[in-house]
Every structure is written in structure tokens, then in C-alpha cells.
Amino acid sequence: METVTVVIRSLMSVMSAWIVFMLIYQLVISFFGFKRDTKDYQDFDPKLRFLVLVPAHNEEAVIGDIINNLKHMEYPPELYDFYILADNCTDQTATVARELGAKVIETQKEHPDSPTGKPIVLQKALQVLEGYQEQYDLVMFFDADNLIDPNMFQEVNSQFLSNEGKVDIIQCYLGSKNKQGLIALFYYMTYTITNRFFQYAKSNLGLNSVVGGTGFAVDTRYLHQRGGWNSMSLTEDFELQIEATCDGQRILWNHNVRIYDEKPVKVFASLRQRTRWAQGHWFVAFKNTGRLFRALKHKQVSAKEFLSTLLYMYSLVPYIFLMIQFLLSSILMILEWTGVMPSSGGVVPLDNWVAVNLPNILLFLYSFIFLFYVGDRLDNGNRFTLRTLIPMIVSVLLNTVLVTIAQVLGLIKHRQQSNWDKTEHSIKCLEDTGLIGQEDISQAKVAMAKDTKETEGLLELVAEHSEKTA
């Protein structure tokens, strides 16, 4: 039994060492996020042609907002086209979109058991839009619930032209539409931290950015060279990122323009979303580990890009280790309580416990509290207030449990990549997002009022029609 105890404690020590290593790695990376965020590219006149794709499955409640948003971008209308990809919709998403002047591509499952989800509809849309690589320079992707900075196309145009021939993908700042409640607050905190102290920091180090699922642009030549959209996992964005990196492509970060994404507010909605993310992440990591090593061998990636990508591919491991440590600790406690093995010495004095765990405590406070307040101040203009501290800590503790459970479930289910679990969307408020300033909000409302009334009128007509036909 003594041997078993030694093995268990040794395993726990190894796992603790890996967790600390990952925290230190993130600590070092974060230092490069304190740099003042000035544009690292020059401004160019509008030149590039954008193809904008917006996948939508039963999104009639929010689709009007992104259509209005896209119709009022600060970019010549003749230089961009946008399509709403109404995928297997059973509501009036396609009807509402067409009535508001959007181009719509409708797709349906060929068979009841056919796979569904964003990767499928993107693949089908690019097949329908044959010759897109000749008509457009960039394909830009958004989700149906997003709101977008009006100058996004202009900034992406300038950044791409400033790095012409050196960039294939550009990812823009990922903002949150909502932060109320313990679940949404955690999303807001983590995105605020990662945008500046991971994405922006990696950009300052010359490393590829993470592709975040929405608000990113891809060079049409590279996309066509890949055979269209062929990243088919549940995390198609992560798969594209890893494959592009292994191909030696460059992924840039744009800290100057934002998309705003609606975050879940309910526990089980968040758990489902995070489990889906984990399923896709583990699948892509296992599938592409060998490919990444081969890319290093053939000098398609640099040593620092290899290390950065490998660590990100297995960034979920600490959560698995936390769960294993919890289980092993429970086993040791049960063995001690039942007398199978001698007691390890009882309760550890508080001062000793603090001394042993002080580095981890400081890393936690730095990573989740200090970095959040700094990022929130620098990027969102919000000042530090003590009244937010307790909700933040509670949110972090609660969601760490949820995230850990999601990673375990995702690992167990990682081979299942065909069923997409949709996240419901409903938020339609500009002011709450900080998308644009107050003066701009007033101007935008004047320009968009007619379209908004049309959207509401359409939904009322749809409801009346449903009642009559029921």
C-alpha cells in the first residue's frame, strides 16, 4: 500500500508541475500584452473585395441586426457582398433576411442522418459561389448574433494591404455583447484577458494568432488552394488555424476593430457550448500533432511557432489534471479514513498551507484578477472597483468547475464530430455592447430605424401567419 501511495503522490506532483509550467508560460506571454496598442499598419484606400458569409440556423430573432449592421458599413458597397446562409431553418430566418435586402443561400440536410453545423453550410456555400476566388480578395466570416464595428472592412483592408504577400488570415478583436450574470461575466473576463494578454501579446512576439470562430478574414487564394472550406470538426476555426500554421501561413491579429458575440447566461447552455468546443479541440489536437512535428522537421514552422502551437493544442490538459488530482486526493483521503493506510499527519496548519501554495495563489490573482482589470481598463475604458471583485471571484470558481467538467466530457466524446449543438441567441441591444460611441449610436439609429421597423413588422406578420395556420 505504501508503494501505491508513493505512485499516487508522484503522479499528483508531476501534474502540479505541468499546471505551474503552463501558468508560468502564460505569465511570460502576458508581459508582451502591456505594450501600447498602436496600429502596426498604414491606412490604405478601400481596394479589396470582400465576400461575407453569415451562417444562421433558426436565427429570426437576431438576424435583422447583423443585416442592418452589414448594410451600413463604412466601406464602398460595391466592394463587398454578404450572404446569409440559412441552414436547415424551421423558422422564418430566410424570409426575414430576404425582406431586409440580404442575399440568402438556403441549405438542407440530404438525409435525416446527415451531419449538420457551421462547417457543412460553409462548405456548401463556397461550392454554390463558384469562382469566388476570382471575384473576391477576402472571405470574412461572422455569426448570426454578431454586431460589427462599422470600420471593420476598412481596417482589415489596410492591414492586409500593408502585409500583402505575408498574411493569409486576419482575426479581429473578439468582444462580448453581454456580461450580466456569473456565467456571462466569466466569458467577458476571459475574452478581455485573452484578447490583450494572449492574442495581442502573441502578435507582438511575431506568433500566429488564434482563430476565434467569427470576425476573421481569409485570403480567397489560400482558401481556394485548400479546396474551399474543408475544416469539418466541431471547432472548425481551431482546425483552420492549426492547418494554416502547419502549412506555413501567417495569421495576424487586429486589435483595432471588434465583433461582439452573445455569450450564454445559463449553466447548462454554457456547459453544452464548452463541451462542444472541447470535443473539437481534443479531436483537432490529436489529429494534427504528428502533422505539426512534420512541419517543424520540414522547416514549415519556426521553433517558437511550433512550441506556441503545441502548447495551445494541449492547453486543455491542466483541466484534465485538475480532475485527476481531485480523484486521486479523494482516494488518498478514503484510504486514510478507513485505516487502510496511515494518516499523512492531519490538517496542515494554515500558515504552512499558505507558504506552500503562495506562488499558485499569486499566479491566480495575477492571471484572473490583475490582468482582467488592466485589460478592461486599457481596452474597454472601465475603471477598477472593489464591488466587482467578489462577483468576479465567485464567477471564476464556479466556471472553473464547469470548464473542467466540459474538458473531461469533451475528451471522452472527442471522436463525435458530426452533431452541432446550437447556442440560442436573443440579445439585440447596441448601447449595452459599447459597439460604438453615444454620438455614433444616435446617427446609426437614424440610419437603421427604417430597417429595424421592417424587421419587427416582419416578425409580427410571421407570428400572425402562424396563428392563422395553426
Tab-separated table of C-alpha atoms in Angstrom:
chain	number	residue	atom	x	y	z
A	1	MET	CA	0.000	0.000	0.000
A	2	GLU	CA	2.926	2.300	0.656
A	3	THR	CA	4.006	1.826	-2.976
A	4	VAL	CA	0.523	2.826	-4.184
A	5	THR	CA	0.663	5.957	-2.048
A	6	VAL	CA	4.069	6.909	-3.426
A	7	VAL	CA	2.869	6.397	-7.011
A	8	ILE	CA	-0.273	8.486	-6.450
A	9	ARG	CA	1.636	11.329	-4.812
A	10	SER	CA	4.272	11.220	-7.566
A	11	LEU	CA	1.589	11.462	-10.245
A	12	MET	CA	-0.001	14.402	-8.452
A	13	SER	CA	3.376	16.137	-8.233
A	14	VAL	CA	4.015	15.687	-11.960
A	15	MET	CA	0.576	17.062	-12.811
A	16	SER	CA	1.054	20.012	-10.461
A	17	ALA	CA	4.393	20.760	-12.114
A	18	TRP	CA	2.754	20.801	-15.563
A	19	ILE	CA	-0.026	23.116	-14.363
A	20	VAL	CA	2.545	25.501	-12.864
A	21	PHE	CA	4.592	25.349	-16.082
A	22	MET	CA	1.550	26.349	-18.150
A	23	LEU	CA	0.771	29.191	-15.739
A	24	ILE	CA	4.352	30.449	-15.975
A	25	TYR	CA	4.213	30.195	-19.783
A	26	GLN	CA	1.035	32.285	-19.821
A	27	LEU	CA	2.678	34.671	-17.356
A	28	VAL	CA	5.651	35.255	-19.669
A	29	ILE	CA	3.429	35.675	-22.742
A	30	SER	CA	1.223	38.172	-20.899
A	31	PHE	CA	4.128	40.573	-20.307
A	32	PHE	CA	4.080	41.397	-24.030
A	33	GLY	CA	0.447	42.486	-23.789
A	34	PHE	CA	1.285	45.595	-21.781
A	35	LYS	CA	2.735	47.259	-24.872
A	36	ARG	CA	0.750	50.269	-26.037
A	37	ASP	CA	-1.629	49.142	-28.766
A	38	THR	CA	-0.778	51.316	-31.749
A	39	LYS	CA	-1.615	50.351	-35.315
A	40	ASP	CA	1.253	48.440	-36.876
A	41	TYR	CA	-0.002	49.009	-40.410
A	42	GLN	CA	-0.637	52.043	-42.576
A	43	ASP	CA	-4.026	53.177	-43.846
A	44	PHE	CA	-4.988	52.358	-47.422
A	45	ASP	CA	-7.937	53.459	-49.515
A	46	PRO	CA	-10.631	50.806	-49.991
A	47	LYS	CA	-9.444	48.327	-52.595
A	48	LEU	CA	-10.004	44.731	-51.537
A	49	ARG	CA	-13.257	42.962	-52.374
A	50	PHE	CA	-14.958	41.116	-49.506
A	51	LEU	CA	-17.235	38.099	-49.600
A	52	VAL	CA	-19.043	37.966	-46.246
A	53	LEU	CA	-20.663	34.718	-45.077
A	54	VAL	CA	-23.059	34.555	-42.115
A	55	PRO	CA	-24.221	31.025	-41.170
A	56	ALA	CA	-27.640	31.067	-39.497
A	57	HIS	CA	-29.794	28.275	-38.099
A	58	ASN	CA	-33.183	29.459	-36.789
A	59	GLU	CA	-31.939	32.985	-36.059
A	60	GLU	CA	-35.007	35.071	-36.989
A	61	ALA	CA	-34.828	36.851	-33.608
A	62	VAL	CA	-31.394	38.385	-34.250
A	63	ILE	CA	-30.670	38.133	-37.978
A	64	GLY	CA	-32.084	41.596	-38.699
A	65	ASP	CA	-29.432	43.302	-36.599
A	66	ILE	CA	-26.406	41.918	-38.407
A	67	ILE	CA	-28.058	42.564	-41.775
A	68	ASN	CA	-28.634	46.214	-40.835
A	69	ASN	CA	-25.092	46.320	-39.492
A	70	LEU	CA	-23.638	44.969	-42.744
A	71	LYS	CA	-25.747	47.327	-44.857
A	72	HIS	CA	-24.254	50.351	-43.090
A	73	MET	CA	-20.551	49.517	-43.081
A	74	GLU	CA	-18.061	52.315	-43.716
A	75	TYR	CA	-16.844	50.712	-46.921
A	76	PRO	CA	-17.918	51.110	-50.559
A	77	PRO	CA	-20.963	48.847	-51.096
A	78	GLU	CA	-19.670	47.782	-54.494
A	79	LEU	CA	-16.608	46.238	-52.815
A	80	TYR	CA	-18.441	43.724	-50.636
A	81	ASP	CA	-21.298	41.240	-50.835
A	82	PHE	CA	-22.805	39.411	-47.893
A	83	TYR	CA	-24.817	36.224	-47.808
A	84	ILE	CA	-26.994	34.818	-45.050
A	85	LEU	CA	-26.536	31.042	-45.037
A	86	ALA	CA	-29.901	29.757	-43.790
A	87	ASP	CA	-29.005	26.231	-42.731
A	88	ASN	CA	-31.800	23.722	-42.039
A	89	CYS	CA	-34.035	26.502	-40.737
A	90	THR	CA	-37.533	25.714	-39.488
A	91	ASP	CA	-38.357	29.356	-38.727
A	92	GLN	CA	-38.502	32.493	-40.912
A	93	THR	CA	-34.784	33.334	-40.939
A	94	ALA	CA	-34.526	33.211	-44.746
A	95	THR	CA	-37.753	35.189	-45.261
A	96	VAL	CA	-36.754	37.946	-42.852
A	97	ALA	CA	-33.280	38.158	-44.394
A	98	ARG	CA	-34.600	38.465	-47.955
A	99	GLU	CA	-37.177	41.090	-46.999
A	100	LEU	CA	-34.365	43.170	-45.499
A	101	GLY	CA	-32.429	43.020	-48.751
A	102	ALA	CA	-29.895	40.314	-47.940
A	103	LYS	CA	-28.750	37.634	-50.336
A	104	VAL	CA	-29.654	34.215	-48.968
A	105	ILE	CA	-28.336	30.723	-49.619
A	106	GLU	CA	-30.604	28.039	-48.149
A	107	THR	CA	-29.279	24.568	-47.389
A	108	GLN	CA	-30.976	21.416	-46.128
A	109	LYS	CA	-29.760	18.016	-44.999
A	110	GLU	CA	-29.691	15.477	-47.828
A	111	HIS	CA	-30.717	12.722	-45.422
A	112	PRO	CA	-32.129	12.732	-41.866
A	113	ASP	CA	-28.848	11.300	-40.543
A	114	SER	CA	-26.574	13.673	-42.479
A	115	PRO	CA	-24.147	15.743	-40.370
A	116	THR	CA	-25.078	19.361	-39.667
A	117	GLY	CA	-23.390	22.513	-38.427
A	118	LYS	CA	-21.374	25.527	-39.481
A	119	PRO	CA	-18.619	23.613	-41.362
A	120	ILE	CA	-21.201	21.874	-43.576
A	121	VAL	CA	-23.033	25.065	-44.558
A	122	LEU	CA	-19.757	26.918	-45.231
A	123	GLN	CA	-18.595	24.102	-47.485
A	124	LYS	CA	-21.891	24.113	-49.395
A	125	ALA	CA	-21.955	27.912	-49.720
A	126	LEU	CA	-18.492	28.086	-51.281
A	127	GLN	CA	-19.488	25.339	-53.706
A	128	VAL	CA	-22.526	27.394	-54.728
A	129	LEU	CA	-20.422	30.566	-55.074
A	130	GLU	CA	-18.198	29.029	-57.718
A	131	GLY	CA	-15.385	31.319	-58.833
A	132	TYR	CA	-15.338	33.294	-55.570
A	133	GLN	CA	-11.531	33.316	-55.621
A	134	GLU	CA	-11.604	35.402	-58.812
A	135	GLN	CA	-14.389	37.772	-57.803
A	136	TYR	CA	-13.213	38.478	-54.230
A	137	ASP	CA	-9.933	39.014	-52.395
A	138	LEU	CA	-11.033	38.022	-48.885
A	139	VAL	CA	-13.770	35.885	-47.373
A	140	MET	CA	-14.925	37.159	-43.994
A	141	PHE	CA	-16.945	35.080	-41.555
A	142	PHE	CA	-19.435	36.192	-38.889
A	143	ASP	CA	-22.036	34.505	-36.698
A	144	ALA	CA	-25.696	35.478	-36.958
A	145	ASP	CA	-25.823	37.056	-33.488
A	146	ASN	CA	-22.782	39.292	-34.037
A	147	LEU	CA	-22.532	43.058	-34.118
A	148	ILE	CA	-19.608	44.561	-36.004
A	149	ASP	CA	-17.611	47.776	-35.877
A	150	PRO	CA	-18.629	49.785	-38.983
A	151	ASN	CA	-14.990	50.367	-39.983
A	152	MET	CA	-14.006	46.693	-39.838
A	153	PHE	CA	-13.676	46.138	-43.594
A	154	GLN	CA	-11.631	49.318	-43.952
A	155	GLU	CA	-9.186	48.273	-41.222
A	156	VAL	CA	-8.841	44.704	-42.481
A	157	ASN	CA	-8.322	46.095	-45.987
A	158	SER	CA	-5.487	48.316	-44.743
A	159	GLN	CA	-3.849	45.624	-42.611
A	160	PHE	CA	-3.945	43.090	-45.425
A	161	LEU	CA	-2.519	45.524	-47.987
A	162	SER	CA	0.222	46.565	-45.550
A	163	ASN	CA	1.251	42.908	-45.255
A	164	GLU	CA	0.457	41.812	-48.805
A	165	GLY	CA	2.071	38.504	-49.604
A	166	LYS	CA	2.850	37.888	-45.924
A	167	VAL	CA	-0.596	37.202	-44.442
A	168	ASP	CA	-3.349	34.693	-45.161
A	169	ILE	CA	-5.749	35.122	-42.219
A	170	ILE	CA	-6.655	38.117	-40.053
A	171	GLN	CA	-8.556	37.708	-36.767
A	172	CYS	CA	-10.253	40.757	-35.245
A	173	TYR	CA	-10.833	41.578	-31.560
A	174	LEU	CA	-13.491	39.326	-30.014
A	175	GLY	CA	-15.846	41.342	-27.832
A	176	SER	CA	-18.864	40.347	-25.743
A	177	LYS	CA	-22.426	41.597	-26.192
A	178	ASN	CA	-23.330	40.757	-22.611
A	179	LYS	CA	-21.627	40.366	-19.244
A	180	GLN	CA	-24.502	40.218	-16.765
A	181	GLY	CA	-24.655	37.148	-14.528
A	182	LEU	CA	-21.953	34.814	-13.239
A	183	ILE	CA	-21.791	32.779	-16.466
A	184	ALA	CA	-21.615	35.645	-18.975
A	185	LEU	CA	-19.238	37.558	-16.685
A	186	PHE	CA	-16.683	34.755	-16.904
A	187	TYR	CA	-16.824	34.822	-20.706
A	188	TYR	CA	-16.356	38.601	-20.616
A	189	MET	CA	-13.399	38.278	-18.241
A	190	THR	CA	-11.632	35.538	-20.169
A	191	TYR	CA	-12.120	37.210	-23.548
A	192	THR	CA	-10.895	40.537	-22.149
A	193	ILE	CA	-7.781	38.816	-20.793
A	194	THR	CA	-7.027	36.671	-23.838
A	195	ASN	CA	-7.633	39.453	-26.377
A	196	ARG	CA	-4.865	41.593	-24.920
A	197	PHE	CA	-2.595	39.286	-22.932
A	198	PHE	CA	-2.652	36.292	-25.263
A	199	GLN	CA	-3.741	37.310	-28.768
A	200	TYR	CA	-2.228	40.800	-28.817
A	201	ALA	CA	0.807	39.610	-26.823
A	202	LYS	CA	1.486	36.761	-29.271
A	203	SER	CA	1.131	39.223	-32.127
A	204	ASN	CA	3.828	41.395	-30.559
A	205	LEU	CA	6.064	38.316	-30.433
A	206	GLY	CA	5.515	37.598	-34.120
A	207	LEU	CA	3.470	34.462	-33.401
A	208	ASN	CA	0.300	33.365	-35.166
A	209	SER	CA	-2.975	34.426	-33.597
A	210	VAL	CA	-5.743	32.054	-32.577
A	211	VAL	CA	-8.697	31.959	-34.992
A	212	GLY	CA	-11.749	32.670	-32.872
A	213	GLY	CA	-14.686	31.321	-34.876
A	214	THR	CA	-16.046	34.683	-36.038
A	215	GLY	CA	-14.730	38.046	-37.175
A	216	PHE	CA	-11.887	36.620	-39.244
A	217	ALA	CA	-10.896	37.067	-42.887
A	218	VAL	CA	-9.180	34.507	-45.121
A	219	ASP	CA	-7.342	35.157	-48.381
A	220	THR	CA	-9.518	33.674	-51.139
A	221	ARG	CA	-6.460	32.317	-52.946
A	222	TYR	CA	-5.408	30.320	-49.889
A	223	LEU	CA	-8.971	29.154	-49.249
A	224	HIS	CA	-9.386	28.008	-52.851
A	225	GLN	CA	-5.973	26.329	-52.763
A	226	ARG	CA	-7.211	24.296	-49.775
A	227	GLY	CA	-10.207	23.128	-51.810
A	228	GLY	CA	-12.726	25.518	-50.256
A	229	TRP	CA	-13.942	25.009	-46.710
A	230	ASN	CA	-12.718	21.589	-45.584
A	231	SER	CA	-12.206	22.088	-41.833
A	232	MET	CA	-15.073	19.892	-40.689
A	233	SER	CA	-14.625	19.408	-36.933
A	234	LEU	CA	-16.818	20.943	-34.217
A	235	THR	CA	-14.112	23.604	-33.834
A	236	GLU	CA	-13.640	24.418	-37.492
A	237	ASP	CA	-11.892	27.678	-36.574
A	238	PHE	CA	-9.228	25.920	-34.491
A	239	GLU	CA	-8.781	23.307	-37.206
A	240	LEU	CA	-8.240	26.030	-39.822
A	241	GLN	CA	-5.719	27.727	-37.527
A	242	ILE	CA	-3.663	24.569	-36.957
A	243	GLU	CA	-3.738	23.511	-40.603
A	244	ALA	CA	-2.758	27.008	-41.772
A	245	THR	CA	0.105	27.104	-39.266
A	246	CYS	CA	1.348	23.694	-40.405
A	247	ASP	CA	1.185	24.978	-43.993
A	248	GLY	CA	3.492	27.829	-43.006
A	249	GLN	CA	0.788	30.513	-43.338
A	250	ARG	CA	0.654	33.736	-41.327
A	251	ILE	CA	-2.292	34.619	-39.059
A	252	LEU	CA	-2.407	38.240	-37.880
A	253	TRP	CA	-4.327	39.859	-35.028
A	254	ASN	CA	-6.239	43.142	-35.383
A	255	HIS	CA	-6.718	44.881	-32.038
A	256	ASN	CA	-8.379	47.944	-33.564
A	257	VAL	CA	-11.787	46.678	-34.688
A	258	ARG	CA	-14.216	44.363	-32.940
A	259	ILE	CA	-17.029	41.946	-33.388
A	260	TYR	CA	-19.440	41.453	-30.481
A	261	ASP	CA	-20.689	37.969	-29.747
A	262	GLU	CA	-23.551	36.921	-27.471
A	263	LYS	CA	-22.429	34.715	-24.577
A	264	PRO	CA	-24.548	32.084	-22.798
A	265	VAL	CA	-26.107	33.109	-19.488
A	266	LYS	CA	-27.324	29.720	-18.261
A	267	VAL	CA	-25.208	26.995	-16.695
A	268	PHE	CA	-26.266	24.143	-18.973
A	269	ALA	CA	-26.105	26.274	-22.133
A	270	SER	CA	-22.530	27.190	-21.241
A	271	LEU	CA	-21.672	23.579	-20.403
A	272	ARG	CA	-23.033	22.379	-23.757
A	273	GLN	CA	-21.087	25.034	-25.658
A	274	ARG	CA	-17.851	24.390	-23.792
A	275	THR	CA	-18.232	20.632	-24.202
A	276	ARG	CA	-18.642	21.115	-27.957
A	277	TRP	CA	-15.549	23.328	-28.016
A	278	ALA	CA	-13.608	20.721	-26.020
A	279	GLN	CA	-14.752	17.879	-28.295
A	280	GLY	CA	-13.475	19.737	-31.323
A	281	HIS	CA	-10.286	20.917	-29.632
A	282	TRP	CA	-9.204	17.445	-28.489
A	283	PHE	CA	-10.066	15.966	-31.894
A	284	VAL	CA	-8.037	18.574	-33.794
A	285	ALA	CA	-5.116	18.311	-31.352
A	286	PHE	CA	-4.859	14.520	-31.626
A	287	LYS	CA	-5.362	14.610	-35.404
A	288	ASN	CA	-2.685	17.231	-36.087
A	289	THR	CA	0.083	16.574	-33.539
A	290	GLY	CA	2.062	14.438	-35.978
A	291	ARG	CA	1.480	16.962	-38.741
A	292	LEU	CA	2.875	19.765	-36.569
A	293	PHE	CA	6.046	17.771	-35.830
A	294	ARG	CA	6.460	17.065	-39.549
A	295	ALA	CA	6.024	20.776	-40.300
A	296	LEU	CA	8.850	21.528	-37.854
A	297	LYS	CA	11.032	18.835	-39.412
A	298	HIS	CA	10.489	20.283	-42.894
A	299	LYS	CA	11.015	23.836	-41.578
A	300	GLN	CA	7.494	24.968	-42.469
A	301	VAL	CA	7.169	26.401	-38.962
A	302	SER	CA	9.780	28.044	-36.768
A	303	ALA	CA	10.776	26.552	-33.420
A	304	LYS	CA	8.951	29.270	-31.466
A	305	GLU	CA	5.802	28.885	-33.600
A	306	PHE	CA	5.971	25.126	-33.099
A	307	LEU	CA	6.209	25.492	-29.314
A	308	SER	CA	3.444	28.106	-29.189
A	309	THR	CA	1.103	25.981	-31.307
A	310	LEU	CA	1.861	22.725	-29.480
A	311	LEU	CA	1.216	24.272	-26.073
A	312	TYR	CA	-2.047	25.780	-27.301
A	313	MET	CA	-3.126	22.457	-28.799
A	314	TYR	CA	-2.745	20.867	-25.358
A	315	SER	CA	-3.797	23.878	-23.296
A	316	LEU	CA	-6.789	21.886	-22.007
A	317	VAL	CA	-4.577	19.309	-20.290
A	318	PRO	CA	-4.381	21.234	-16.966
A	319	TYR	CA	-8.158	20.918	-16.577
A	320	ILE	CA	-7.914	17.149	-17.005
A	321	PHE	CA	-5.070	17.089	-14.491
A	322	LEU	CA	-7.170	19.078	-12.014
A	323	MET	CA	-9.929	16.482	-12.272
A	324	ILE	CA	-7.471	13.579	-11.894
A	325	GLN	CA	-5.832	15.273	-8.901
A	326	PHE	CA	-9.233	15.692	-7.280
A	327	LEU	CA	-9.992	11.994	-7.760
A	328	LEU	CA	-6.568	10.857	-6.515
A	329	SER	CA	-6.811	13.132	-3.472
A	330	SER	CA	-10.224	11.661	-2.710
A	331	ILE	CA	-8.797	8.136	-2.929
A	332	LEU	CA	-5.983	9.017	-0.520
A	333	MET	CA	-8.446	10.558	1.948
A	334	ILE	CA	-10.697	7.477	1.825
A	335	LEU	CA	-7.725	5.170	2.383
A	336	GLU	CA	-6.693	7.231	5.410
A	337	TRP	CA	-10.208	7.413	6.862
A	338	THR	CA	-10.711	3.655	6.530
A	339	GLY	CA	-7.338	2.922	8.128
A	340	VAL	CA	-6.010	1.090	5.077
A	341	MET	CA	-3.029	3.427	5.090
A	342	PRO	CA	-1.555	5.559	7.887
A	343	SER	CA	-2.605	9.183	8.232
A	344	SER	CA	-0.405	11.727	6.488
A	345	GLY	CA	-0.394	13.962	9.517
A	346	GLY	CA	-3.820	15.511	9.787
A	347	VAL	CA	-4.749	19.064	8.941
A	348	VAL	CA	-1.972	21.217	7.522
A	349	PRO	CA	-1.531	24.446	9.553
A	350	LEU	CA	-2.860	27.487	7.706
A	351	ASP	CA	0.491	29.297	7.656
A	352	ASN	CA	2.197	26.235	6.142
A	353	TRP	CA	-0.579	25.839	3.571
A	354	VAL	CA	-0.266	29.492	2.529
A	355	ALA	CA	3.535	29.235	2.310
A	356	VAL	CA	3.372	26.139	0.095
A	357	ASN	CA	0.642	27.491	-2.179
A	358	LEU	CA	1.642	31.170	-2.242
A	359	PRO	CA	3.118	31.006	-5.792
A	360	ASN	CA	-0.092	29.444	-7.121
A	361	ILE	CA	-2.233	31.981	-5.255
A	362	LEU	CA	-0.216	34.870	-6.679
A	363	LEU	CA	-0.376	33.400	-10.196
A	364	PHE	CA	-4.145	33.036	-9.867
A	365	LEU	CA	-4.588	36.630	-8.679
A	366	TYR	CA	-2.344	37.899	-11.461
A	367	SER	CA	-3.893	35.799	-14.235
A	368	PHE	CA	-7.579	36.260	-13.461
A	369	ILE	CA	-7.822	39.456	-11.417
A	370	PHE	CA	-4.943	41.801	-12.206
A	371	LEU	CA	-4.832	41.070	-15.950
A	372	PHE	CA	-8.591	41.428	-16.241
A	373	TYR	CA	-8.679	44.817	-14.547
A	374	VAL	CA	-5.756	46.072	-16.646
A	375	GLY	CA	-7.252	44.744	-19.889
A	376	ASP	CA	-10.696	46.074	-19.037
A	377	ARG	CA	-9.217	49.499	-18.366
A	378	LEU	CA	-6.956	49.657	-21.430
A	379	ASP	CA	-9.348	48.163	-23.969
A	380	ASN	CA	-12.825	48.914	-22.605
A	381	GLY	CA	-12.236	52.057	-20.539
A	382	ASN	CA	-13.619	50.522	-17.326
A	383	ARG	CA	-12.004	51.509	-14.036
A	384	PHE	CA	-11.243	49.184	-11.134
A	385	THR	CA	-13.984	48.969	-8.495
A	386	LEU	CA	-13.937	46.782	-5.391
A	387	ARG	CA	-17.642	45.978	-5.683
A	388	THR	CA	-16.920	43.819	-8.739
A	389	LEU	CA	-14.222	41.764	-7.019
A	390	ILE	CA	-16.441	39.286	-5.139
A	391	PRO	CA	-18.702	38.502	-8.145
A	392	MET	CA	-15.572	38.001	-10.250
A	393	ILE	CA	-14.012	35.523	-7.822
A	394	VAL	CA	-17.295	33.606	-7.467
A	395	SER	CA	-17.676	33.573	-11.258
A	396	VAL	CA	-14.136	32.254	-11.765
A	397	LEU	CA	-14.560	29.485	-9.172
A	398	LEU	CA	-17.962	28.396	-10.497
A	399	ASN	CA	-16.927	28.430	-14.131
A	400	THR	CA	-13.606	26.689	-13.472
A	401	VAL	CA	-15.660	23.715	-12.282
A	402	LEU	CA	-17.874	23.925	-15.389
A	403	VAL	CA	-14.892	24.229	-17.725
A	404	THR	CA	-13.162	21.262	-16.073
A	405	ILE	CA	-16.265	19.087	-16.450
A	406	ALA	CA	-16.595	20.213	-20.084
A	407	GLN	CA	-12.989	19.275	-20.873
A	408	VAL	CA	-13.453	15.784	-19.439
A	409	LEU	CA	-16.715	15.267	-21.350
A	410	GLY	CA	-15.136	16.674	-24.494
A	411	LEU	CA	-12.183	14.304	-24.211
A	412	ILE	CA	-14.496	11.321	-23.762
A	413	LYS	CA	-16.663	12.366	-26.742
A	414	HIS	CA	-13.913	13.783	-28.970
A	415	ARG	CA	-14.491	11.289	-31.783
A	416	GLN	CA	-18.071	12.528	-32.214
A	417	GLN	CA	-17.749	15.405	-34.698
A	418	SER	CA	-20.973	15.307	-36.722
A	419	ASN	CA	-23.667	16.814	-34.480
A	420	TRP	CA	-23.619	20.571	-33.877
A	421	ASP	CA	-25.289	21.734	-30.636
A	422	LYS	CA	-26.672	25.215	-31.325
A	423	THR	CA	-26.425	28.053	-28.775
A	424	GLU	CA	-29.604	30.141	-28.579
A	425	HIS	CA	-29.326	33.902	-29.260
A	426	SER	CA	-31.619	36.814	-28.432
A	427	ILE	CA	-29.676	39.986	-27.489
A	428	LYS	CA	-30.220	42.917	-29.872
A	429	CYS	CA	-29.012	45.993	-27.932
A	430	LEU	CA	-26.346	48.335	-29.323
A	431	GLU	CA	-25.877	50.504	-26.247
A	432	ASP	CA	-25.055	47.626	-23.913
A	433	THR	CA	-22.238	46.438	-26.152
A	434	GLY	CA	-20.168	49.594	-26.347
A	435	LEU	CA	-20.025	48.821	-30.067
A	436	ILE	CA	-19.901	52.484	-30.992
A	437	GLY	CA	-19.883	55.774	-29.120
A	438	GLN	CA	-23.035	57.562	-27.993
A	439	GLU	CA	-22.937	60.098	-30.844
A	440	ASP	CA	-22.429	57.317	-33.358
A	441	ILE	CA	-25.279	55.342	-31.779
A	442	SER	CA	-27.657	58.237	-32.408
A	443	GLN	CA	-26.536	58.536	-36.021
A	444	ALA	CA	-26.697	54.787	-36.552
A	445	LYS	CA	-30.193	54.618	-35.104
A	446	VAL	CA	-31.418	57.232	-37.578
A	447	ALA	CA	-29.905	55.290	-40.479
A	448	MET	CA	-31.149	51.921	-39.221
A	449	ALA	CA	-34.577	52.858	-37.842
A	450	LYS	CA	-36.420	52.006	-41.030
A	451	ASP	CA	-34.763	48.602	-41.306
A	452	THR	CA	-35.408	47.839	-37.641
A	453	LYS	CA	-39.115	48.633	-38.040
A	454	GLU	CA	-39.186	46.394	-41.091
A	455	THR	CA	-37.656	43.562	-39.062
A	456	GLU	CA	-40.181	43.956	-36.248
A	457	GLY	CA	-43.030	44.191	-38.760
A	458	LEU	CA	-41.905	41.026	-40.487
A	459	LEU	CA	-41.752	39.102	-37.227
A	460	GLU	CA	-45.260	40.319	-36.326
A	461	LEU	CA	-46.556	39.177	-39.719
A	462	VAL	CA	-44.859	35.817	-39.253
A	463	ALA	CA	-46.493	35.428	-35.828
A	464	GLU	CA	-49.924	36.377	-37.220
A	465	HIS	CA	-49.484	33.951	-40.102
A	466	SER	CA	-48.508	31.157	-37.698
A	467	GLU	CA	-51.618	31.793	-35.577
A	468	LYS	CA	-53.900	31.713	-38.624
A	469	THR	CA	-52.423	28.494	-39.959
A	470	ALA	CA	-52.222	26.775	-36.564
